[in-house]
Amino acid sequence: MSEKKKITVSIMDGPFENARTVTALRLIDIAARRGYDITVFAYEGAVSLAFVKQTAHANAVHGRDAAEEDHPLPREWIAALLQTATANGGSIDWINCGLCVDERGMSEAIPGTRRGSPADLLKAAEAADGTLIIGTR
Amino acid sequence: MAKRILQIIDAPYRCTIEEQDDPAIWITHAMKGAGGEFGVLLRASAVNYAVKGQDASGLSFGDRKQTQPMRVEHELARLMEKDVAVYVVEEDVKERGLSSGDLLPGVRSVTRAGVARLFGEFDGVWHW
Protein backbone atom coordinates (compact mmCIF):
# COMPACT_ATOMS: atom_id res chain seq x y z
CA MET A 1 0.00 0.00 0.00
CA SER A 2 1.50 3.29 -1.03
CA GLU A 3 1.66 6.14 1.43
CA LYS A 4 -0.81 8.96 1.25
CA LYS A 5 -0.32 11.28 -1.70
CA LYS A 6 0.20 15.00 -1.52
CA ILE A 7 -0.68 17.10 -4.54
CA THR A 8 -0.67 20.80 -5.26
CA VAL A 9 -2.89 22.50 -7.79
CA SER A 10 -2.75 26.12 -8.84
CA ILE A 11 -5.79 27.58 -10.55
CA MET A 12 -5.72 30.96 -12.27
CA ASP A 13 -9.15 31.47 -13.84
CA GLY A 14 -12.19 32.98 -12.24
CA PRO A 15 -15.55 31.24 -12.09
CA PHE A 16 -18.24 31.33 -14.76
CA GLU A 17 -15.72 31.87 -17.56
CA ASN A 18 -14.44 28.58 -18.96
CA ALA A 19 -14.20 24.85 -18.50
CA ARG A 20 -10.67 24.80 -17.10
CA THR A 21 -11.73 25.73 -13.60
CA VAL A 22 -14.49 23.14 -13.52
CA THR A 23 -12.04 20.53 -14.79
CA ALA A 24 -9.59 21.50 -12.07
CA LEU A 25 -12.27 21.15 -9.42
CA ARG A 26 -13.23 17.73 -10.82
CA LEU A 27 -9.61 16.60 -10.54
CA ILE A 28 -9.49 17.92 -6.99
CA ASP A 29 -12.71 16.04 -6.27
CA ILE A 30 -11.11 12.75 -7.36
CA ALA A 31 -8.09 13.42 -5.17
CA ALA A 32 -10.33 14.36 -2.24
CA ARG A 33 -12.28 11.12 -2.62
CA ARG A 34 -8.99 9.23 -2.50
CA GLY A 35 -8.05 10.93 0.76
CA TYR A 36 -5.11 12.87 -0.64
CA ASP A 37 -3.66 15.88 1.09
CA ILE A 38 -4.30 18.66 -1.38
CA THR A 39 -3.10 22.22 -1.54
CA VAL A 40 -4.93 24.56 -3.87
CA PHE A 41 -3.34 27.90 -4.64
CA ALA A 42 -5.95 30.23 -6.12
CA TYR A 43 -4.06 32.78 -8.15
CA GLU A 44 -5.31 35.91 -9.93
CA GLY A 45 -8.98 35.60 -10.92
CA ALA A 46 -9.31 32.25 -9.16
CA VAL A 47 -9.49 34.00 -5.79
CA SER A 48 -13.11 34.76 -6.62
CA LEU A 49 -13.95 31.05 -6.69
CA ALA A 50 -14.38 31.04 -2.93
CA PHE A 51 -16.01 34.48 -2.68
CA VAL A 52 -18.71 34.22 -0.04
CA LYS A 53 -21.19 36.56 -1.72
CA GLN A 54 -21.76 34.47 -4.84
CA THR A 55 -25.52 34.33 -5.16
CA ALA A 56 -27.79 32.07 -7.11
CA HIS A 57 -30.46 33.70 -9.22
CA ALA A 58 -33.64 32.98 -11.08
CA ASN A 59 -33.46 32.42 -14.82
CA ALA A 60 -36.28 33.92 -16.83
CA VAL A 61 -34.99 32.40 -20.03
CA HIS A 62 -35.33 28.99 -18.46
CA GLY A 63 -38.67 29.96 -16.89
CA ARG A 64 -37.41 28.94 -13.48
CA ASP A 65 -37.26 30.76 -10.14
CA ALA A 66 -34.06 30.75 -8.12
CA ALA A 67 -34.93 27.56 -6.26
CA GLU A 68 -35.83 25.70 -9.42
CA GLU A 69 -32.83 26.99 -11.30
CA ASP A 70 -30.54 25.86 -8.46
CA HIS A 71 -27.66 27.74 -10.00
CA PRO A 72 -24.23 26.18 -9.33
CA LEU A 73 -21.96 28.30 -7.18
CA PRO A 74 -18.24 27.54 -7.03
CA ARG A 75 -18.11 28.57 -3.36
CA GLU A 76 -20.53 25.73 -2.64
CA TRP A 77 -18.47 23.31 -4.71
CA ILE A 78 -15.38 24.29 -2.75
CA ALA A 79 -17.17 23.84 0.56
CA ALA A 80 -18.25 20.39 -0.61
CA LEU A 81 -14.71 19.52 -1.65
CA LEU A 82 -13.38 20.54 1.77
CA GLN A 83 -15.92 18.25 3.42
CA THR A 84 -15.19 15.38 1.03
CA ALA A 85 -11.48 15.56 1.71
CA THR A 86 -11.99 15.50 5.46
CA ALA A 87 -14.54 12.69 5.26
CA ASN A 88 -12.04 10.54 3.36
CA GLY A 89 -9.15 11.15 5.71
CA GLY A 90 -7.45 13.77 3.59
CA SER A 91 -7.35 17.52 3.59
CA ILE A 92 -7.58 20.56 1.37
CA ASP A 93 -5.57 23.63 2.22
CA TRP A 94 -7.25 26.21 -0.01
CA ILE A 95 -5.06 29.30 -0.26
CA ASN A 96 -6.17 32.52 -1.89
CA CYS A 97 -3.32 34.70 -3.16
CA GLY A 98 -3.50 37.69 -0.85
CA LEU A 99 -2.42 40.37 -3.28
CA CYS A 100 -4.85 39.01 -5.88
CA VAL A 101 -7.58 39.19 -3.23
CA ASP A 102 -6.75 42.80 -2.47
CA GLU A 103 -6.74 43.80 -6.14
CA ARG A 104 -10.20 42.44 -6.59
CA GLY A 105 -11.73 43.28 -3.21
CA MET A 106 -12.39 39.57 -2.71
CA SER A 107 -11.45 39.41 0.95
CA GLU A 108 -14.64 37.65 2.02
CA ALA A 109 -14.00 33.99 1.37
CA ILE A 110 -15.86 30.95 2.67
CA PRO A 111 -14.73 29.33 5.93
CA GLY A 112 -12.04 26.72 5.50
CA THR A 113 -10.05 28.76 3.01
CA ARG A 114 -7.25 31.12 3.88
CA ARG A 115 -5.12 33.95 2.60
CA GLY A 116 -1.56 33.23 1.52
CA SER A 117 1.27 34.14 -0.81
CA PRO A 118 3.41 32.64 -3.60
CA ALA A 119 5.71 31.39 -0.85
CA ASP A 120 2.90 29.08 0.20
CA LEU A 121 2.66 27.69 -3.33
CA LEU A 122 6.39 27.08 -3.36
CA LYS A 123 6.30 25.39 0.04
CA ALA A 124 3.41 23.17 -1.00
CA ALA A 125 5.07 22.25 -4.29
CA GLU A 126 8.28 21.34 -2.50
CA ALA A 127 6.37 18.92 -0.29
CA ALA A 128 4.07 17.54 -2.99
CA ASP A 129 4.34 14.36 -5.02
CA GLY A 130 3.09 16.37 -7.97
CA THR A 131 2.06 19.89 -8.85
CA LEU A 132 -0.42 20.88 -11.52
CA ILE A 133 -0.49 24.44 -12.81
CA ILE A 134 -3.64 25.43 -14.66
CA GLY A 135 -2.91 28.80 -16.20
CA THR A 136 -5.22 31.19 -17.98
CA ARG A 137 -5.40 30.99 -21.76
CA MET B 1 17.64 21.26 -1.75
CA ALA B 2 14.82 23.04 -3.51
CA LYS B 3 13.17 21.39 -6.47
CA ARG B 4 14.11 23.04 -9.76
CA ILE B 5 11.02 24.21 -11.62
CA LEU B 6 10.80 25.23 -15.27
CA GLN B 7 8.13 27.87 -15.84
CA ILE B 8 6.71 27.74 -19.37
CA ILE B 9 5.00 30.85 -20.69
CA ASP B 10 3.25 30.81 -24.07
CA ALA B 11 0.34 33.23 -23.65
CA PRO B 12 1.91 36.67 -23.39
CA TYR B 13 0.43 40.12 -22.81
CA ARG B 14 -2.60 38.72 -21.05
CA CYS B 15 -3.78 40.94 -18.22
CA THR B 16 -0.47 42.77 -18.34
CA ILE B 17 -2.24 46.13 -18.50
CA GLU B 18 -4.01 45.62 -15.21
CA GLU B 19 -1.21 43.74 -13.50
CA GLN B 20 1.59 45.85 -14.97
CA ASP B 21 3.56 42.62 -15.17
CA ASP B 22 3.11 39.08 -16.42
CA PRO B 23 1.63 36.98 -13.59
CA ALA B 24 3.88 33.99 -14.32
CA ILE B 25 6.99 36.16 -14.31
CA TRP B 26 5.81 38.00 -11.23
CA ILE B 27 5.18 34.83 -9.27
CA THR B 28 8.57 33.48 -10.33
CA HIS B 29 10.19 36.54 -8.75
CA ALA B 30 8.09 36.06 -5.64
CA MET B 31 8.89 32.37 -5.25
CA LYS B 32 12.56 32.90 -6.08
CA GLY B 33 12.57 35.32 -3.18
CA ALA B 34 11.06 32.59 -1.04
CA GLY B 35 13.95 30.24 -1.84
CA GLY B 36 12.79 28.49 -4.99
CA GLU B 37 14.92 27.49 -7.96
CA PHE B 38 13.53 28.28 -11.38
CA GLY B 39 14.09 28.52 -15.09
CA VAL B 40 11.76 30.25 -17.55
CA LEU B 41 10.98 28.95 -21.03
CA LEU B 42 9.33 31.41 -23.41
CA ARG B 43 7.64 29.71 -26.33
CA ALA B 44 5.18 30.59 -29.07
CA SER B 45 4.21 34.27 -29.00
CA ALA B 46 5.74 34.67 -25.56
CA VAL B 47 9.21 34.74 -27.10
CA ASN B 48 8.41 38.41 -27.70
CA TYR B 49 8.84 39.01 -23.98
CA ALA B 50 12.60 38.69 -24.55
CA VAL B 51 12.75 41.40 -27.23
CA LYS B 52 14.75 44.51 -26.39
CA GLY B 53 13.30 48.00 -26.53
CA GLN B 54 9.68 47.38 -25.62
CA ASP B 55 7.68 50.37 -24.45
CA ALA B 56 4.20 49.85 -23.02
CA SER B 57 3.83 53.40 -21.74
CA GLY B 58 1.31 56.00 -22.83
CA LEU B 59 -1.99 54.35 -22.00
CA SER B 60 -4.72 56.50 -20.53
CA PHE B 61 -8.44 56.26 -20.03
CA GLY B 62 -9.76 59.80 -19.91
CA ASP B 63 -7.49 61.64 -17.53
CA ARG B 64 -6.45 58.45 -15.76
CA LYS B 65 -2.95 57.74 -17.04
CA GLN B 66 -1.05 54.53 -16.46
CA THR B 67 2.15 55.53 -14.74
CA GLN B 68 3.77 52.12 -14.20
CA PRO B 69 3.32 50.08 -17.37
CA MET B 70 4.75 46.60 -17.66
CA ARG B 71 8.50 46.50 -18.28
CA VAL B 72 8.76 42.85 -19.15
CA GLU B 73 12.30 42.89 -20.51
CA HIS B 74 13.42 44.58 -17.30
CA GLU B 75 11.68 41.89 -15.25
CA LEU B 76 13.32 39.12 -17.29
CA ALA B 77 16.71 40.78 -16.89
CA ARG B 78 16.13 40.94 -13.14
CA LEU B 79 15.33 37.23 -13.11
CA MET B 80 18.56 36.45 -14.92
CA GLU B 81 20.44 38.56 -12.38
CA LYS B 82 18.97 36.20 -9.76
CA ASP B 83 20.38 33.18 -11.63
CA VAL B 84 17.08 32.24 -13.20
CA ALA B 85 17.90 31.04 -16.70
CA VAL B 86 15.59 32.38 -19.40
CA TYR B 87 15.16 30.29 -22.54
CA VAL B 88 13.40 30.95 -25.85
CA VAL B 89 12.43 28.36 -28.44
CA GLU B 90 14.66 29.10 -31.40
CA GLU B 91 12.13 28.24 -34.12
CA ASP B 92 9.45 30.39 -32.47
CA VAL B 93 11.85 33.34 -32.55
CA LYS B 94 12.66 32.84 -36.23
CA GLU B 95 9.03 32.33 -37.27
CA ARG B 96 8.26 35.78 -35.90
CA GLY B 97 10.99 37.45 -37.93
CA LEU B 98 13.19 37.96 -34.93
CA SER B 99 16.84 37.10 -34.51
CA SER B 100 19.08 36.57 -31.53
CA GLY B 101 20.28 40.17 -31.88
CA ASP B 102 16.77 41.38 -31.07
CA LEU B 103 16.79 39.59 -27.73
CA LEU B 104 18.01 40.55 -24.30
CA PRO B 105 21.63 39.60 -23.60
CA GLY B 106 21.80 36.38 -21.63
CA VAL B 107 18.67 34.78 -23.02
CA ARG B 108 19.40 31.21 -24.06
CA SER B 109 18.03 29.55 -27.18
CA VAL B 110 16.77 26.01 -27.24
CA THR B 111 15.48 24.16 -30.28
CA ARG B 112 12.07 22.54 -30.25
CA ALA B 113 13.82 19.20 -30.37
CA GLY B 114 15.85 20.25 -27.35
CA VAL B 115 12.89 21.17 -25.18
CA ALA B 116 12.39 17.63 -23.90
CA ARG B 117 16.05 17.49 -22.92
CA LEU B 118 15.63 20.80 -21.12
CA PHE B 119 12.68 19.36 -19.20
CA GLY B 120 15.04 16.68 -17.95
CA GLU B 121 17.17 19.29 -16.24
CA PHE B 122 14.29 20.24 -13.97
CA ASP B 123 12.35 18.45 -11.25
CA GLY B 124 9.06 19.99 -12.33
CA VAL B 125 7.55 21.73 -15.34
CA TRP B 126 4.83 24.27 -14.75
CA HIS B 127 2.91 25.39 -17.82
CA TRP B 128 1.24 28.73 -17.13
CSV table of C-alpha atoms in Angstrom, one decimal:
chain,number,residue,atom,x,y,z
A,1,MET,CA,0.0,0.0,0.0
A,2,SER,CA,1.5,3.3,-1.0
A,3,GLU,CA,1.7,6.1,1.4
A,4,LYS,CA,-0.8,9.0,1.3
A,5,LYS,CA,-0.3,11.3,-1.7
A,6,LYS,CA,0.2,15.0,-1.5
A,7,ILE,CA,-0.7,17.1,-4.5
A,8,THR,CA,-0.7,20.8,-5.3
A,9,VAL,CA,-2.9,22.5,-7.8
A,10,SER,CA,-2.8,26.1,-8.8
A,11,ILE,CA,-5.8,27.6,-10.5
A,12,MET,CA,-5.7,31.0,-12.3
A,13,ASP,CA,-9.1,31.5,-13.8
A,14,GLY,CA,-12.2,33.0,-12.2
A,15,PRO,CA,-15.6,31.2,-12.1
A,16,PHE,CA,-18.2,31.3,-14.8
A,17,GLU,CA,-15.7,31.9,-17.6
A,18,ASN,CA,-14.4,28.6,-19.0
A,19,ALA,CA,-14.2,24.9,-18.5
A,20,ARG,CA,-10.7,24.8,-17.1
A,21,THR,CA,-11.7,25.7,-13.6
A,22,VAL,CA,-14.5,23.1,-13.5
A,23,THR,CA,-12.0,20.5,-14.8
A,24,ALA,CA,-9.6,21.5,-12.1
A,25,LEU,CA,-12.3,21.1,-9.4
A,26,ARG,CA,-13.2,17.7,-10.8
A,27,LEU,CA,-9.6,16.6,-10.5
A,28,ILE,CA,-9.5,17.9,-7.0
A,29,ASP,CA,-12.7,16.0,-6.3
A,30,ILE,CA,-11.1,12.8,-7.4
A,31,ALA,CA,-8.1,13.4,-5.2
A,32,ALA,CA,-10.3,14.4,-2.2
A,33,ARG,CA,-12.3,11.1,-2.6
A,34,ARG,CA,-9.0,9.2,-2.5
A,35,GLY,CA,-8.0,10.9,0.8
A,36,TYR,CA,-5.1,12.9,-0.6
A,37,ASP,CA,-3.7,15.9,1.1
A,38,ILE,CA,-4.3,18.7,-1.4
A,39,THR,CA,-3.1,22.2,-1.5
A,40,VAL,CA,-4.9,24.6,-3.9
A,41,PHE,CA,-3.3,27.9,-4.6
A,42,ALA,CA,-5.9,30.2,-6.1
A,43,TYR,CA,-4.1,32.8,-8.1
A,44,GLU,CA,-5.3,35.9,-9.9
A,45,GLY,CA,-9.0,35.6,-10.9
A,46,ALA,CA,-9.3,32.3,-9.2
A,47,VAL,CA,-9.5,34.0,-5.8
A,48,SER,CA,-13.1,34.8,-6.6
A,49,LEU,CA,-13.9,31.0,-6.7
A,50,ALA,CA,-14.4,31.0,-2.9
A,51,PHE,CA,-16.0,34.5,-2.7
A,52,VAL,CA,-18.7,34.2,0.0
A,53,LYS,CA,-21.2,36.6,-1.7
A,54,GLN,CA,-21.8,34.5,-4.8
A,55,THR,CA,-25.5,34.3,-5.2
A,56,ALA,CA,-27.8,32.1,-7.1
A,57,HIS,CA,-30.5,33.7,-9.2
A,58,ALA,CA,-33.6,33.0,-11.1
A,59,ASN,CA,-33.5,32.4,-14.8
A,60,ALA,CA,-36.3,33.9,-16.8
A,61,VAL,CA,-35.0,32.4,-20.0
A,62,HIS,CA,-35.3,29.0,-18.5
A,63,GLY,CA,-38.7,30.0,-16.9
A,64,ARG,CA,-37.4,28.9,-13.5
A,65,ASP,CA,-37.3,30.8,-10.1
A,66,ALA,CA,-34.1,30.8,-8.1
A,67,ALA,CA,-34.9,27.6,-6.3
A,68,GLU,CA,-35.8,25.7,-9.4
A,69,GLU,CA,-32.8,27.0,-11.3
A,70,ASP,CA,-30.5,25.9,-8.5
A,71,HIS,CA,-27.7,27.7,-10.0
A,72,PRO,CA,-24.2,26.2,-9.3
A,73,LEU,CA,-22.0,28.3,-7.2
A,74,PRO,CA,-18.2,27.5,-7.0
A,75,ARG,CA,-18.1,28.6,-3.4
A,76,GLU,CA,-20.5,25.7,-2.6
A,77,TRP,CA,-18.5,23.3,-4.7
A,78,ILE,CA,-15.4,24.3,-2.7
A,79,ALA,CA,-17.2,23.8,0.6
A,80,ALA,CA,-18.2,20.4,-0.6
A,81,LEU,CA,-14.7,19.5,-1.7
A,82,LEU,CA,-13.4,20.5,1.8
A,83,GLN,CA,-15.9,18.3,3.4
A,84,THR,CA,-15.2,15.4,1.0
A,85,ALA,CA,-11.5,15.6,1.7
A,86,THR,CA,-12.0,15.5,5.5
A,87,ALA,CA,-14.5,12.7,5.3
A,88,ASN,CA,-12.0,10.5,3.4
A,89,GLY,CA,-9.1,11.2,5.7
A,90,GLY,CA,-7.5,13.8,3.6
A,91,SER,CA,-7.3,17.5,3.6
A,92,ILE,CA,-7.6,20.6,1.4
A,93,ASP,CA,-5.6,23.6,2.2
A,94,TRP,CA,-7.2,26.2,0.0
A,95,ILE,CA,-5.1,29.3,-0.3
A,96,ASN,CA,-6.2,32.5,-1.9
A,97,CYS,CA,-3.3,34.7,-3.2
A,98,GLY,CA,-3.5,37.7,-0.8
A,99,LEU,CA,-2.4,40.4,-3.3
A,100,CYS,CA,-4.8,39.0,-5.9
A,101,VAL,CA,-7.6,39.2,-3.2
A,102,ASP,CA,-6.7,42.8,-2.5
A,103,GLU,CA,-6.7,43.8,-6.1
A,104,ARG,CA,-10.2,42.4,-6.6
A,105,GLY,CA,-11.7,43.3,-3.2
A,106,MET,CA,-12.4,39.6,-2.7
A,107,SER,CA,-11.4,39.4,1.0
A,108,GLU,CA,-14.6,37.7,2.0
A,109,ALA,CA,-14.0,34.0,1.4
A,110,ILE,CA,-15.9,31.0,2.7
A,111,PRO,CA,-14.7,29.3,5.9
A,112,GLY,CA,-12.0,26.7,5.5
A,113,THR,CA,-10.1,28.8,3.0
A,114,ARG,CA,-7.3,31.1,3.9
A,115,ARG,CA,-5.1,33.9,2.6
A,116,GLY,CA,-1.6,33.2,1.5
A,117,SER,CA,1.3,34.1,-0.8
A,118,PRO,CA,3.4,32.6,-3.6
A,119,ALA,CA,5.7,31.4,-0.9
A,120,ASP,CA,2.9,29.1,0.2
A,121,LEU,CA,2.7,27.7,-3.3
A,122,LEU,CA,6.4,27.1,-3.4
A,123,LYS,CA,6.3,25.4,0.0
A,124,ALA,CA,3.4,23.2,-1.0
A,125,ALA,CA,5.1,22.2,-4.3
A,126,GLU,CA,8.3,21.3,-2.5
A,127,ALA,CA,6.4,18.9,-0.3
A,128,ALA,CA,4.1,17.5,-3.0
A,129,ASP,CA,4.3,14.4,-5.0
A,130,GLY,CA,3.1,16.4,-8.0
A,131,THR,CA,2.1,19.9,-8.8
A,132,LEU,CA,-0.4,20.9,-11.5
A,133,ILE,CA,-0.5,24.4,-12.8
A,134,ILE,CA,-3.6,25.4,-14.7
A,135,GLY,CA,-2.9,28.8,-16.2
A,136,THR,CA,-5.2,31.2,-18.0
A,137,ARG,CA,-5.4,31.0,-21.8
B,1,MET,CA,17.6,21.3,-1.7
B,2,ALA,CA,14.8,23.0,-3.5
B,3,LYS,CA,13.2,21.4,-6.5
B,4,ARG,CA,14.1,23.0,-9.8
B,5,ILE,CA,11.0,24.2,-11.6
B,6,LEU,CA,10.8,25.2,-15.3
B,7,GLN,CA,8.1,27.9,-15.8
B,8,ILE,CA,6.7,27.7,-19.4
B,9,ILE,CA,5.0,30.8,-20.7
B,10,ASP,CA,3.3,30.8,-24.1
B,11,ALA,CA,0.3,33.2,-23.6
B,12,PRO,CA,1.9,36.7,-23.4
B,13,TYR,CA,0.4,40.1,-22.8
B,14,ARG,CA,-2.6,38.7,-21.1
B,15,CYS,CA,-3.8,40.9,-18.2
B,16,THR,CA,-0.5,42.8,-18.3
B,17,ILE,CA,-2.2,46.1,-18.5
B,18,GLU,CA,-4.0,45.6,-15.2
B,19,GLU,CA,-1.2,43.7,-13.5
B,20,GLN,CA,1.6,45.9,-15.0
B,21,ASP,CA,3.6,42.6,-15.2
B,22,ASP,CA,3.1,39.1,-16.4
B,23,PRO,CA,1.6,37.0,-13.6
B,24,ALA,CA,3.9,34.0,-14.3
B,25,ILE,CA,7.0,36.2,-14.3
B,26,TRP,CA,5.8,38.0,-11.2
B,27,ILE,CA,5.2,34.8,-9.3
B,28,THR,CA,8.6,33.5,-10.3
B,29,HIS,CA,10.2,36.5,-8.8
B,30,ALA,CA,8.1,36.1,-5.6
B,31,MET,CA,8.9,32.4,-5.2
B,32,LYS,CA,12.6,32.9,-6.1
B,33,GLY,CA,12.6,35.3,-3.2
B,34,ALA,CA,11.1,32.6,-1.0
B,35,GLY,CA,13.9,30.2,-1.8
B,36,GLY,CA,12.8,28.5,-5.0
B,37,GLU,CA,14.9,27.5,-8.0
B,38,PHE,CA,13.5,28.3,-11.4
B,39,GLY,CA,14.1,28.5,-15.1
B,40,VAL,CA,11.8,30.3,-17.5
B,41,LEU,CA,11.0,29.0,-21.0
B,42,LEU,CA,9.3,31.4,-23.4
B,43,ARG,CA,7.6,29.7,-26.3
B,44,ALA,CA,5.2,30.6,-29.1
B,45,SER,CA,4.2,34.3,-29.0
B,46,ALA,CA,5.7,34.7,-25.6
B,47,VAL,CA,9.2,34.7,-27.1
B,48,ASN,CA,8.4,38.4,-27.7
B,49,TYR,CA,8.8,39.0,-24.0
B,50,ALA,CA,12.6,38.7,-24.6
B,51,VAL,CA,12.7,41.4,-27.2
B,52,LYS,CA,14.7,44.5,-26.4
B,53,GLY,CA,13.3,48.0,-26.5
B,54,GLN,CA,9.7,47.4,-25.6
B,55,ASP,CA,7.7,50.4,-24.5
B,56,ALA,CA,4.2,49.9,-23.0
B,57,SER,CA,3.8,53.4,-21.7
B,58,GLY,CA,1.3,56.0,-22.8
B,59,LEU,CA,-2.0,54.3,-22.0
B,60,SER,CA,-4.7,56.5,-20.5
B,61,PHE,CA,-8.4,56.3,-20.0
B,62,GLY,CA,-9.8,59.8,-19.9
B,63,ASP,CA,-7.5,61.6,-17.5
B,64,ARG,CA,-6.4,58.4,-15.8
B,65,LYS,CA,-3.0,57.7,-17.0
B,66,GLN,CA,-1.1,54.5,-16.5
B,67,THR,CA,2.2,55.5,-14.7
B,68,GLN,CA,3.8,52.1,-14.2
B,69,PRO,CA,3.3,50.1,-17.4
B,70,MET,CA,4.8,46.6,-17.7
B,71,ARG,CA,8.5,46.5,-18.3
B,72,VAL,CA,8.8,42.9,-19.2
B,73,GLU,CA,12.3,42.9,-20.5
B,74,HIS,CA,13.4,44.6,-17.3
B,75,GLU,CA,11.7,41.9,-15.2
B,76,LEU,CA,13.3,39.1,-17.3
B,77,ALA,CA,16.7,40.8,-16.9
B,78,ARG,CA,16.1,40.9,-13.1
B,79,LEU,CA,15.3,37.2,-13.1
B,80,MET,CA,18.6,36.4,-14.9
B,81,GLU,CA,20.4,38.6,-12.4
B,82,LYS,CA,19.0,36.2,-9.8
B,83,ASP,CA,20.4,33.2,-11.6
B,84,VAL,CA,17.1,32.2,-13.2
B,85,ALA,CA,17.9,31.0,-16.7
B,86,VAL,CA,15.6,32.4,-19.4
B,87,TYR,CA,15.2,30.3,-22.5
B,88,VAL,CA,13.4,30.9,-25.8
B,89,VAL,CA,12.4,28.4,-28.4
B,90,GLU,CA,14.7,29.1,-31.4
B,91,GLU,CA,12.1,28.2,-34.1
B,92,ASP,CA,9.5,30.4,-32.5
B,93,VAL,CA,11.8,33.3,-32.6
B,94,LYS,CA,12.7,32.8,-36.2
B,95,GLU,CA,9.0,32.3,-37.3
B,96,ARG,CA,8.3,35.8,-35.9
B,97,GLY,CA,11.0,37.4,-37.9
B,98,LEU,CA,13.2,38.0,-34.9
B,99,SER,CA,16.8,37.1,-34.5
B,100,SER,CA,19.1,36.6,-31.5
B,101,GLY,CA,20.3,40.2,-31.9
B,102,ASP,CA,16.8,41.4,-31.1
B,103,LEU,CA,16.8,39.6,-27.7
B,104,LEU,CA,18.0,40.5,-24.3
B,105,PRO,CA,21.6,39.6,-23.6
B,106,GLY,CA,21.8,36.4,-21.6
B,107,VAL,CA,18.7,34.8,-23.0
B,108,ARG,CA,19.4,31.2,-24.1
B,109,SER,CA,18.0,29.5,-27.2
B,110,VAL,CA,16.8,26.0,-27.2
B,111,THR,CA,15.5,24.2,-30.3
B,112,ARG,CA,12.1,22.5,-30.2
B,113,ALA,CA,13.8,19.2,-30.4
B,114,GLY,CA,15.8,20.3,-27.4
B,115,VAL,CA,12.9,21.2,-25.2
B,116,ALA,CA,12.4,17.6,-23.9
B,117,ARG,CA,16.1,17.5,-22.9
B,118,LEU,CA,15.6,20.8,-21.1
B,119,PHE,CA,12.7,19.4,-19.2
B,120,GLY,CA,15.0,16.7,-18.0
B,121,GLU,CA,17.2,19.3,-16.2
B,122,PHE,CA,14.3,20.2,-14.0
B,123,ASP,CA,12.4,18.5,-11.3
B,124,GLY,CA,9.1,20.0,-12.3
B,125,VAL,CA,7.6,21.7,-15.3
B,126,TRP,CA,4.8,24.3,-14.8
B,127,HIS,CA,2.9,25.4,-17.8
B,128,TRP,CA,1.2,28.7,-17.1
